[in-house]
mmCIF file of C-alpha atoms in Angstrom:
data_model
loop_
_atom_site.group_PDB
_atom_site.id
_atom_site.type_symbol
_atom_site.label_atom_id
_atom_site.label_comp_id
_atom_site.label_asym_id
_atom_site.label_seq_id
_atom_site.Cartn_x
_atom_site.Cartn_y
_atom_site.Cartn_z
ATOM 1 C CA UNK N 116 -95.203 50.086 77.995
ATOM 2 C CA UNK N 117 -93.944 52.073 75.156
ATOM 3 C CA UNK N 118 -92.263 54.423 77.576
ATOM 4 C CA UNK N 119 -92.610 52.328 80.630
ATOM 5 C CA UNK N 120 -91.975 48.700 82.353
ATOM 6 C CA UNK N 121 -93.649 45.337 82.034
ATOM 7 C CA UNK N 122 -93.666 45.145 85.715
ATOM 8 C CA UNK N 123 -91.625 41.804 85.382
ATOM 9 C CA UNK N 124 -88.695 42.317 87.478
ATOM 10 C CA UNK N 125 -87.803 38.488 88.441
ATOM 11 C CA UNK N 126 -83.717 38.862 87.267
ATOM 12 C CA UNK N 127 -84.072 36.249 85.219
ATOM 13 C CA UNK N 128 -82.945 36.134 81.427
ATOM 14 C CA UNK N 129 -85.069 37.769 79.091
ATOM 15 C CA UNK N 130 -85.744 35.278 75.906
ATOM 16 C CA UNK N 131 -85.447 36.606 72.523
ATOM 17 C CA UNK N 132 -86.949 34.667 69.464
ATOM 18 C CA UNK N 133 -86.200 35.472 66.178
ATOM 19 C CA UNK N 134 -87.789 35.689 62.956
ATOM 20 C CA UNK N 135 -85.311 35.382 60.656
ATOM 21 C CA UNK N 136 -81.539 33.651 60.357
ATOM 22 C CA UNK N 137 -80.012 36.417 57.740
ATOM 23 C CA UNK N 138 -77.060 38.568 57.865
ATOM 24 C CA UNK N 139 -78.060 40.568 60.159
ATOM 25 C CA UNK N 140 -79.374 37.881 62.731
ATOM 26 C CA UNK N 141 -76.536 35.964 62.006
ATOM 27 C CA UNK N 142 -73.632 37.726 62.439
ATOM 28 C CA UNK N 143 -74.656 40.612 64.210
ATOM 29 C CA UNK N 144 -77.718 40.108 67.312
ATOM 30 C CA UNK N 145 -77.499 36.432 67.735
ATOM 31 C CA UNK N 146 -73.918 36.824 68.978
ATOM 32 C CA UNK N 147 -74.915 39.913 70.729
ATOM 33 C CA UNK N 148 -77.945 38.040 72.796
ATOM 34 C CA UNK N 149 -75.038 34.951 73.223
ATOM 35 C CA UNK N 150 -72.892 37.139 74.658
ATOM 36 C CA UNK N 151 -75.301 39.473 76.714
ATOM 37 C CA UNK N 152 -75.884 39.585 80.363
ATOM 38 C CA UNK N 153 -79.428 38.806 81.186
ATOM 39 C CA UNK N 154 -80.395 37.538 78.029
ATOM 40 C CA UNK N 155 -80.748 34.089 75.840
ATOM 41 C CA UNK N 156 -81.956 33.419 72.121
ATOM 42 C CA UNK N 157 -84.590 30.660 73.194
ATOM 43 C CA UNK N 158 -86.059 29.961 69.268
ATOM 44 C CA UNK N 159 -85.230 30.890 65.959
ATOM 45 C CA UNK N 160 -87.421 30.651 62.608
ATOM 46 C CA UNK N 161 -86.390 30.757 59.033
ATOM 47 C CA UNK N 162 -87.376 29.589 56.002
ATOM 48 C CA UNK N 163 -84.210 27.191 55.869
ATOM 49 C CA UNK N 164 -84.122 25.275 59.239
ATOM 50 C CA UNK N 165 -80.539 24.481 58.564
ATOM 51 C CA UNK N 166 -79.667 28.337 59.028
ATOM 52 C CA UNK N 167 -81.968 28.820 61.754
ATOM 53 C CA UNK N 168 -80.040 26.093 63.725
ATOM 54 C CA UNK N 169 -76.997 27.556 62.890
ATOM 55 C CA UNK N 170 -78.134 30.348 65.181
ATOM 56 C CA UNK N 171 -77.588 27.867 68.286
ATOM 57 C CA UNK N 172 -80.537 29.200 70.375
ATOM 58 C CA UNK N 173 -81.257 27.397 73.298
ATOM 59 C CA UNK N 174 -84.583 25.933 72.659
ATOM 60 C CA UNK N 175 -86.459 25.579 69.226
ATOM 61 C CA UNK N 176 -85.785 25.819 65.739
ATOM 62 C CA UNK N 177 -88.890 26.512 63.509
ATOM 63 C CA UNK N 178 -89.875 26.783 59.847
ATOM 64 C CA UNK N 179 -92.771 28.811 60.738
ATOM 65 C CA UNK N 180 -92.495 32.637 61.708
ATOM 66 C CA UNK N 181 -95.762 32.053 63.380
ATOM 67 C CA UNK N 182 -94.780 29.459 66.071
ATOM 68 C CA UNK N 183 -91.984 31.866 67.337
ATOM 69 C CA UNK N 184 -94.370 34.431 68.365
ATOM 70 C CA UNK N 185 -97.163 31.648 69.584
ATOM 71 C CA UNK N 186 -93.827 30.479 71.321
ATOM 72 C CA UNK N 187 -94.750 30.346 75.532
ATOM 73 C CA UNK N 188 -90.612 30.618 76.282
ATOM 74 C CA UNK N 189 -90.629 34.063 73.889
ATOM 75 C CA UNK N 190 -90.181 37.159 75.489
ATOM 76 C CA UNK N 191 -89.110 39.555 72.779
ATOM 77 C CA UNK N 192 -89.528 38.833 69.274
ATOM 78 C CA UNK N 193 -86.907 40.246 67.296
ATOM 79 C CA UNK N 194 -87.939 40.840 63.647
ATOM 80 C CA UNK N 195 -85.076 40.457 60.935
ATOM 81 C CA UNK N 196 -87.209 40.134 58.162
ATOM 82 C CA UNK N 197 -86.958 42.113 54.860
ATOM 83 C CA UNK N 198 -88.457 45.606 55.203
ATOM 84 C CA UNK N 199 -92.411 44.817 53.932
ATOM 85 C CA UNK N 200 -92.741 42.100 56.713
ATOM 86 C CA UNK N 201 -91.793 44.535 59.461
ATOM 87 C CA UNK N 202 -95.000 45.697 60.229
ATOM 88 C CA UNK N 203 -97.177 42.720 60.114
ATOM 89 C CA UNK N 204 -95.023 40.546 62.318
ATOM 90 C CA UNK N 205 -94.548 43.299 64.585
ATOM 91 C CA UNK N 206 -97.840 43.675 65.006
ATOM 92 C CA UNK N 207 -98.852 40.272 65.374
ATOM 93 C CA UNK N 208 -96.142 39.565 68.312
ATOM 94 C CA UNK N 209 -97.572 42.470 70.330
ATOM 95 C CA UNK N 210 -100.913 41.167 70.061
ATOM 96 C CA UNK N 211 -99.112 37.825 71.343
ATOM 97 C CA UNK N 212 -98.300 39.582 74.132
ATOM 98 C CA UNK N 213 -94.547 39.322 73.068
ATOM 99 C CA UNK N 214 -92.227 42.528 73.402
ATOM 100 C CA UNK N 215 -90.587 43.400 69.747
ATOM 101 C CA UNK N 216 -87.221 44.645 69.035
ATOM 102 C CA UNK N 217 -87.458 45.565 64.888
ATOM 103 C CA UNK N 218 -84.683 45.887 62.542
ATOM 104 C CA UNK N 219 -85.166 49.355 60.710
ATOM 105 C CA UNK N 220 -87.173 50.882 59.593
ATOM 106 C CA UNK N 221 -90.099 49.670 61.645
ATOM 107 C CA UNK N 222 -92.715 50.789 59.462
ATOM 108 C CA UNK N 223 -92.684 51.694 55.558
ATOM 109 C CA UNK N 224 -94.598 54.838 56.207
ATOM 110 C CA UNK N 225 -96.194 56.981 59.230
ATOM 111 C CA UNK N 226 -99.310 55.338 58.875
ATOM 112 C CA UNK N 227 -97.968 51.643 59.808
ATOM 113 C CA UNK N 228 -95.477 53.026 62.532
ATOM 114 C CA UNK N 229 -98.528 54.431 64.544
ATOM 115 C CA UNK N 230 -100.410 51.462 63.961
ATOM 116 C CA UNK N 231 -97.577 49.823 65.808
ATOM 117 C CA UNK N 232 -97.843 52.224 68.305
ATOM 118 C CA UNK N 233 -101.040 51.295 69.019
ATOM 119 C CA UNK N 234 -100.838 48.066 69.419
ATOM 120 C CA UNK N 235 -97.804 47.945 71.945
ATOM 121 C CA UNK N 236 -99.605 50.529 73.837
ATOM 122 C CA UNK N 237 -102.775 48.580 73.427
ATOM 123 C CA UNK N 238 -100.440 45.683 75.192
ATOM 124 C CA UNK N 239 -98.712 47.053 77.423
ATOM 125 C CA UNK N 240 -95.610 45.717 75.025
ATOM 126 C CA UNK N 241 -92.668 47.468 74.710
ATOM 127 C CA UNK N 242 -91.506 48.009 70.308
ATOM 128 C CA UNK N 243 -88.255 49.304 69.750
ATOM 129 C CA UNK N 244 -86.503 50.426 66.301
ATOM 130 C CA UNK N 245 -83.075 48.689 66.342
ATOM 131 C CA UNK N 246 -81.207 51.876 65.560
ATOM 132 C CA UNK N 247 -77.843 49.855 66.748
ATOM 133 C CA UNK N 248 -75.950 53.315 67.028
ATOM 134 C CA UNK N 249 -78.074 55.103 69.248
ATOM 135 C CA UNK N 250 -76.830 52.555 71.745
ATOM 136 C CA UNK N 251 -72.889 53.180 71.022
ATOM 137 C CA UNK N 252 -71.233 55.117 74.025
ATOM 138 C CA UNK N 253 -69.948 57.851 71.477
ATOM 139 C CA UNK N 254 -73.442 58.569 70.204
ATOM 140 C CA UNK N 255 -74.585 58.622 74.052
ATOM 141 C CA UNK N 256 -71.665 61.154 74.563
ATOM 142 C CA UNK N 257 -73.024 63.171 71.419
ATOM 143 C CA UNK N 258 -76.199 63.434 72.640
ATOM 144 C CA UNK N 259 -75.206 64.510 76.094
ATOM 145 C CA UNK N 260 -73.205 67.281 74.455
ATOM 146 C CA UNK N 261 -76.316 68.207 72.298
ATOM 147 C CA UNK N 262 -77.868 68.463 75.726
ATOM 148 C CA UNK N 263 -75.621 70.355 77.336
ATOM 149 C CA UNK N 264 -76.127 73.238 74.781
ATOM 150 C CA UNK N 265 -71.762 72.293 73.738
ATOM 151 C CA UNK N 266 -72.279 73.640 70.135
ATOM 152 C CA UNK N 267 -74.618 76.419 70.844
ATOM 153 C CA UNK N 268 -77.050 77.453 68.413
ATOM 154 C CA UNK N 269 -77.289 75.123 65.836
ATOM 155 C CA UNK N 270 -76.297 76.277 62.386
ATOM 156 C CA UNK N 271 -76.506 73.049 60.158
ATOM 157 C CA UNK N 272 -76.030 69.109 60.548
ATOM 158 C CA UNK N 273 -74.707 66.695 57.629
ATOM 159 C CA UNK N 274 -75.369 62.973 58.088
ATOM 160 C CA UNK N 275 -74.193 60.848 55.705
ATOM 161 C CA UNK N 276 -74.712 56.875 54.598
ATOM 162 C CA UNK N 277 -73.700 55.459 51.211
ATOM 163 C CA UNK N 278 -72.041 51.864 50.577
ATOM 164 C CA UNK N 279 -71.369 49.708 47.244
ATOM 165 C CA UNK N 280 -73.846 47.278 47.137
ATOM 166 C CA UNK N 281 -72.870 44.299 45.426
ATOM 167 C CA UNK N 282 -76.255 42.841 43.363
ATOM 168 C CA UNK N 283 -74.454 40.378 41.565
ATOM 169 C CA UNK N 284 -74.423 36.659 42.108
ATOM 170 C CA UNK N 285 -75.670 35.229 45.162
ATOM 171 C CA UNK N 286 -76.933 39.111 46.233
ATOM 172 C CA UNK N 287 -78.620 38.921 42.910
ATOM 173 C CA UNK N 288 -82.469 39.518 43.769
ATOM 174 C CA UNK N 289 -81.890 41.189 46.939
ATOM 175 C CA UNK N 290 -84.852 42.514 48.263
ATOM 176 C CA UNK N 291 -82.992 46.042 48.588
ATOM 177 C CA UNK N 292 -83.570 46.216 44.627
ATOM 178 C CA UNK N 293 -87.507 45.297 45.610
ATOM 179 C CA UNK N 294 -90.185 48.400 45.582
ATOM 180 C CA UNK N 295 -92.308 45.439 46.584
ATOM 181 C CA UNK N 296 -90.479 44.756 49.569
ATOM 182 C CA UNK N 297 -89.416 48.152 51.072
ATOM 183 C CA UNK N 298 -86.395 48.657 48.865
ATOM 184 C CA UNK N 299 -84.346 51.483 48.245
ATOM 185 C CA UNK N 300 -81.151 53.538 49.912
ATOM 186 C CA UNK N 301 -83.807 55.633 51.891
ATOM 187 C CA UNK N 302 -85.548 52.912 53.507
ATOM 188 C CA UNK N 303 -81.949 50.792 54.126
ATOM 189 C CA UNK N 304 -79.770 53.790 55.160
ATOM 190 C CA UNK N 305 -81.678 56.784 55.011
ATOM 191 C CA UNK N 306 -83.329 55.950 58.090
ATOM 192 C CA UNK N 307 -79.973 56.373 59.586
ATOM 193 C CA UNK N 308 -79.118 59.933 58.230
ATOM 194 C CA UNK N 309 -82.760 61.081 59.229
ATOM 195 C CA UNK N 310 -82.743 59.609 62.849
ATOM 196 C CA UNK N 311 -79.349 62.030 63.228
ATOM 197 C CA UNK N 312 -80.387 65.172 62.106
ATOM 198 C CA UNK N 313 -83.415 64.418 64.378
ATOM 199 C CA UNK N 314 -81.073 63.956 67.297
ATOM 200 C CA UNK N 315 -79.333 66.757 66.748
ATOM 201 C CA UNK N 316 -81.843 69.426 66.123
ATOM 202 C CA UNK N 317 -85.340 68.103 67.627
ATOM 203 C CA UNK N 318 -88.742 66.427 66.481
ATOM 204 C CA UNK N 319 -89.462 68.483 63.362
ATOM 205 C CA UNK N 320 -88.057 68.769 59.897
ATOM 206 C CA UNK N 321 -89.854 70.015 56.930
ATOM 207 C CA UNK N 322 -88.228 69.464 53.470
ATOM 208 C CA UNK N 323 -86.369 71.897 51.295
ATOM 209 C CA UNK N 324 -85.536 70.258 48.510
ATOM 210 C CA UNK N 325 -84.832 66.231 47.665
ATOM 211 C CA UNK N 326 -83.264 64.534 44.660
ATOM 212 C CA UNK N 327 -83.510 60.678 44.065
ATOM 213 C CA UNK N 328 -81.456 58.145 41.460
ATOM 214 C CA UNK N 329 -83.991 55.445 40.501
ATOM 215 C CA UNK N 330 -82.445 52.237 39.322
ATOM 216 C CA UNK N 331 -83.762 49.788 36.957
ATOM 217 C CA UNK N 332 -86.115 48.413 39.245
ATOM 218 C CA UNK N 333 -87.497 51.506 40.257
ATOM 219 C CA UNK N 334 -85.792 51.562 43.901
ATOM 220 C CA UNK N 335 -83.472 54.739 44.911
ATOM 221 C CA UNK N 336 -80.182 53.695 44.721
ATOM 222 C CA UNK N 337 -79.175 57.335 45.987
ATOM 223 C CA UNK N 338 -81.344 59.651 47.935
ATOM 224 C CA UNK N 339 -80.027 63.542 48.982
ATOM 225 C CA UNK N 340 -82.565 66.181 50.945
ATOM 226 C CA UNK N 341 -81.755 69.769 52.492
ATOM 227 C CA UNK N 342 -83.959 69.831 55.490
ATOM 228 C CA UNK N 343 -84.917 72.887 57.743
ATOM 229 C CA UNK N 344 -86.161 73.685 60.920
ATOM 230 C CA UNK N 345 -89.112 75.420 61.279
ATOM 231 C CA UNK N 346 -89.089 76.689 64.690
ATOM 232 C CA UNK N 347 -87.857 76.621 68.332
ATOM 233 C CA UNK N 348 -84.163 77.046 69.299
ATOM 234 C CA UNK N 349 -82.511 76.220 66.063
ATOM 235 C CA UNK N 350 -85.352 77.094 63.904
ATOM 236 C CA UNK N 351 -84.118 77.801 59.914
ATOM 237 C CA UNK N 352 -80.967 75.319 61.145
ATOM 238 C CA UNK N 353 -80.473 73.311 57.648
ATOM 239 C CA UNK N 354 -79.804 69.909 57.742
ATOM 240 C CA UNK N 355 -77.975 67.743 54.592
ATOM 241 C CA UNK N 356 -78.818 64.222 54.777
ATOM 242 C CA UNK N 357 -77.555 61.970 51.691
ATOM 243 C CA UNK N 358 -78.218 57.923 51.000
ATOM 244 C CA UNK N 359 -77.101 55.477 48.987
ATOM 245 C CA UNK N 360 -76.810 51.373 48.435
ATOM 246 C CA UNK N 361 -74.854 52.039 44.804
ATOM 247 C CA UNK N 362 -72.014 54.885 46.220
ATOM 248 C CA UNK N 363 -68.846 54.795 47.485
ATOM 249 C CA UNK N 364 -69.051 54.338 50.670
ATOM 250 C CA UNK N 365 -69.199 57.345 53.071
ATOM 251 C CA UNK N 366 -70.503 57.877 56.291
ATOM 252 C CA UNK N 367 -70.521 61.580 57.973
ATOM 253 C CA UNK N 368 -72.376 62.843 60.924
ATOM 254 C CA UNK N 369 -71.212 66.578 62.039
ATOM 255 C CA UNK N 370 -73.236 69.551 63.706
ATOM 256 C CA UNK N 371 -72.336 72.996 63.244
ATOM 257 C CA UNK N 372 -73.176 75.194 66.080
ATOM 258 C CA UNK N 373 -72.335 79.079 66.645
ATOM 259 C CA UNK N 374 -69.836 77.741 69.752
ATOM 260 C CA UNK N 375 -68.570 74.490 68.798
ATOM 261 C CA UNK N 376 -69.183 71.800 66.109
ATOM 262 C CA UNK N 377 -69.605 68.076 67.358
ATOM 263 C CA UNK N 378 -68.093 65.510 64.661
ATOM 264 C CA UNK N 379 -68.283 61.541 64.417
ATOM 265 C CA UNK N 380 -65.193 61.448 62.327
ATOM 266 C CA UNK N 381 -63.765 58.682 59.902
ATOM 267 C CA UNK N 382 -65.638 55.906 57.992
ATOM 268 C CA UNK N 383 -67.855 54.772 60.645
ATOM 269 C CA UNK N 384 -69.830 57.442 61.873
ATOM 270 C CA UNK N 385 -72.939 55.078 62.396
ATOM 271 C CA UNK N 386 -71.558 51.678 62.097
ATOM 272 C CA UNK N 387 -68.628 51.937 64.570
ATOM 273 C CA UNK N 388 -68.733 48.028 65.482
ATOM 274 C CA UNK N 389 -65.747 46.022 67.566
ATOM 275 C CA UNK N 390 -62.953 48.777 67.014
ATOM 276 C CA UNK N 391 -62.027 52.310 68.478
ATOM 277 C CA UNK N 392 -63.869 55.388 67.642
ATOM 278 C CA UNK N 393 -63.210 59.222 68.309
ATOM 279 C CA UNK N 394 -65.588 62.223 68.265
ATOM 280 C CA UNK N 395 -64.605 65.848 67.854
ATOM 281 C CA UNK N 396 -65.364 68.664 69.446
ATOM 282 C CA UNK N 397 -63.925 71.949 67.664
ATOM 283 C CA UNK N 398 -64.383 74.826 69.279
ATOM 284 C CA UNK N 399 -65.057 78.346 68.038
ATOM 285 C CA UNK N 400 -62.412 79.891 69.293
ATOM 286 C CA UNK N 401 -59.959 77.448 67.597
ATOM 287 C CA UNK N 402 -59.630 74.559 70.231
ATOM 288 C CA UNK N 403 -60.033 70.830 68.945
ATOM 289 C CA UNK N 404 -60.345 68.033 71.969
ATOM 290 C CA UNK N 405 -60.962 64.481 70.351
ATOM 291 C CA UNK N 406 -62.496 62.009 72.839
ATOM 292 C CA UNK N 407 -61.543 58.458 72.394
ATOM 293 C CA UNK N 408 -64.126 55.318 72.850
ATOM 294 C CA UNK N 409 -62.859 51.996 73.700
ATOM 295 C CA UNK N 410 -63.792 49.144 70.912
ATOM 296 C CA UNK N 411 -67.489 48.203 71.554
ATOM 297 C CA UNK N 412 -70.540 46.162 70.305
ATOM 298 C CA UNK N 413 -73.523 48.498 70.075
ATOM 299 C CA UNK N 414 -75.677 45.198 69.419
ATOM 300 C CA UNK N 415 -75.130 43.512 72.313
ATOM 301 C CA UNK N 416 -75.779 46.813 74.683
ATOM 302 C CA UNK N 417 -78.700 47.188 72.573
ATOM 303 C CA UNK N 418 -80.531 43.645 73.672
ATOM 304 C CA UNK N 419 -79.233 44.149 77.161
ATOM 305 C CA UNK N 420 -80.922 47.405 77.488
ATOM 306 C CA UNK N 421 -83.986 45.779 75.927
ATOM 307 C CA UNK N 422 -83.678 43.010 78.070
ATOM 308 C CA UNK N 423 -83.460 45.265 81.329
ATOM 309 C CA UNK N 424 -86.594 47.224 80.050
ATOM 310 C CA UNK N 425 -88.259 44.157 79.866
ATOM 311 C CA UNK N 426 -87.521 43.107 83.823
ATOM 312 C CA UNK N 427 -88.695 46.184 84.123
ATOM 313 C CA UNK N 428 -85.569 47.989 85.075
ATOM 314 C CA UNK N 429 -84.402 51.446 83.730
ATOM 315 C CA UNK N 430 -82.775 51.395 80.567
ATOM 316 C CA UNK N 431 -82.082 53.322 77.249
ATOM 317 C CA UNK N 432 -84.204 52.179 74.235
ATOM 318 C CA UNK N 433 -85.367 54.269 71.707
ATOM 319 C CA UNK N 434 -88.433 55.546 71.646
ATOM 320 C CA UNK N 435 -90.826 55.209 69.609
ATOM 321 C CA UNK N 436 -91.574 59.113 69.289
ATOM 322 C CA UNK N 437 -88.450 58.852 67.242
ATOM 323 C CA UNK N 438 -89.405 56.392 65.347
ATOM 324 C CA UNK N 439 -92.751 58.230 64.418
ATOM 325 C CA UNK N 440 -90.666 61.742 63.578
ATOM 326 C CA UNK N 441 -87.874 59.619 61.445
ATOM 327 C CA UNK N 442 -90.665 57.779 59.501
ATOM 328 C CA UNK N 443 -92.630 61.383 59.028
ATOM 329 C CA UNK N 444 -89.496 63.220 57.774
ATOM 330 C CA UNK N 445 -89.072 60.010 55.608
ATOM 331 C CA UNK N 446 -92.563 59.930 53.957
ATOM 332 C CA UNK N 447 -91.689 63.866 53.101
ATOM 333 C CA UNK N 448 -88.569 62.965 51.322
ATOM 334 C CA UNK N 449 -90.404 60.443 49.535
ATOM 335 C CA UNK N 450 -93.084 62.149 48.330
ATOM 336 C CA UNK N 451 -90.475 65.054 47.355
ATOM 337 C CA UNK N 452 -88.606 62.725 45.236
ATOM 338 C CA UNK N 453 -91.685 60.842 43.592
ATOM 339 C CA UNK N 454 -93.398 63.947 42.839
ATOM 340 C CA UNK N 455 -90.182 64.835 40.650
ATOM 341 C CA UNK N 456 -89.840 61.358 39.018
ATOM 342 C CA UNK N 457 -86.360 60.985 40.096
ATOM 343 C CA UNK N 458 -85.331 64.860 39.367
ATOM 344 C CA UNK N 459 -84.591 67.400 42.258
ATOM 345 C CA UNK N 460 -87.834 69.148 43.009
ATOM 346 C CA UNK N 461 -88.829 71.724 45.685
ATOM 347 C CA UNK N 462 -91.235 71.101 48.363
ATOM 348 C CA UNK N 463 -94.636 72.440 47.487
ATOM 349 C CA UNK N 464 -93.701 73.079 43.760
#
């Protein structure tokens, strides 16, 4: 059901088990299933069972990753683990018959992220990418004006996402500074400045050119590519796209078209999270209307829109098609960057 229903349309709550009580679970999507319509957090494991109680879900608390997806009152797994577990718990709660909702990115390559694929099609399961801002009105409006043909032919796209990662003291050994574990800004935040340029220009980008900063550990701390499109509607449309988990922090999504150009403006352009948010929409011919969005949380319309998939009812989630062309355009910029130990290099050099 990768672009379909489960056929289970009973109204009733949609339980979501977790694997994993980190940040992310914890301050972020176990509020957002608390507060959700149509949904409950029924189990939660982690490695510390203090922190998984601390998640309040309804029924279980586990030590075991395993016994959440073996779990009979699961519905959808969602996976918070660190990026190198993605795939194989993924995987094995599909072939549980559990739905999956995966923290980005959901594979480490193109390779795993069909493999997913696969399986949930395999299933009948629905897997979803938790690209939280995909599900914020203002990127909804965005797209919708991307639709509508608002900035015509599209000249060029920035997308930004740098922060100052602190690695010090209790963040000491993060798995962000891991190769072994999916580390690395283009893995963490990358994914982000890839999936928009994909929204805004379409399914295929080839590389241009990609620099990395390695750090100690051998991990990008900063990633920067000049995309292109090859063909259609916007073909030779470049597209900047720059990382980084050691960078001021910076966030920047903005189209250029021939009639208009679309902005997310100020420091949030992808993490816009509980407060007010604008977008821009400047106009050739000199006229600037800003549309204002009420304060919001992405998360929780992201696990009610799984949830409603799940009962079978229409709903946004996105689809794994993305997923596939984010992780492609990914695995370019990669092998750009490694292929240049660290130094900017051309694609096909």
């Amino acid at each position: 059901m990768t672009g379909g229903t489960s056929g289970r349309s009973t109204g009733r709550a949609v339980r979501f088990g977790f694997l994993g009580a980190g940040w992310i679970a914890s301050r972020a999507l176990a509020p957002a299933v608390h507060a959700a319509d149509g949904a409950t957090l029924q189990a939660v494991a982690a490695r510390d069972l203090g922190r998984a109680a601390a998640l309040e879900p309804e029924g279980r608390c586990y030590d075991d990753y395993a016994a959440v997806v073996a779990d009979p009152d699961v519905d959808v797994v969602y996976v918070a683990l660190s990026n190198e577990a993605h795939r194989p718990w993924t995987l094995a709660a599909l072939q549980a018959g559990k739905h999956v909702l995966c923290e980005k990115p959901l594979g480490l390559d193109a390779t795993e992220v069909a493999e997913i694929t696969a399986m949930a099609v395999t299933h009948d399961r629905l897997a979803v990418e938790a690209f939280w801002y995909r599900w914020h009105p203002r990127t909804l409006r965005l797209e919708h004006l991307l639709a509508e043909g608002v900035p015509g032919r599209i000249l060029g796209v920035e997308t930004d996402f740098t922060f100052l990662g602190d690695y010090t003291g209790e963040f000491a050994g993060n798995y962000r500074l891991e190769p072994a574990r999916g580390g690395g800004a283009l893995y963490d935040v990358g994914c982000y400045a890839v999936s928009g340029a994909h929204l805004a220009v379409g399914p295929e980008l080839t590389v241009e050119k990609a620099t990395a900063t390695l750090g100690e550990t051998g991990v990008d701390l900063a990633t920067s590519a000049t995309l292109r499109v090859p063909g259609g509607v916007h073909a030779g449309a470049g597209a900047v796209v720059a990382c980084g988990i050691a960078a001021p922090p910076r966030q920047v999504f903005r189209v250029e078209g021939e009639d208009a150009v679309l902005e997310l403006p100020g420091d949030e352009a992808f993490t816009s999270w509980n407060r007010s948010s604008t977008l821009e929409i400047r106009e050739a011919g000199g006229t600037v209307r800003v549309e204002t969005f009420a304060p919001v949380d992405p998360y929780r319309r992201m696990v009610e829109a799984v949830a409603a998939r799940v009962r079978g009812e229409d709903a946004f989630v996105v689809p794994l098609d993305h997923s596939a062309q984010v992780v492609t355009t990914l695995d370019a910029v990669r092998t750009t960057t490694a292929a240049a130990a660290g130094s900017t290099a051309t694609a096909g050099e």
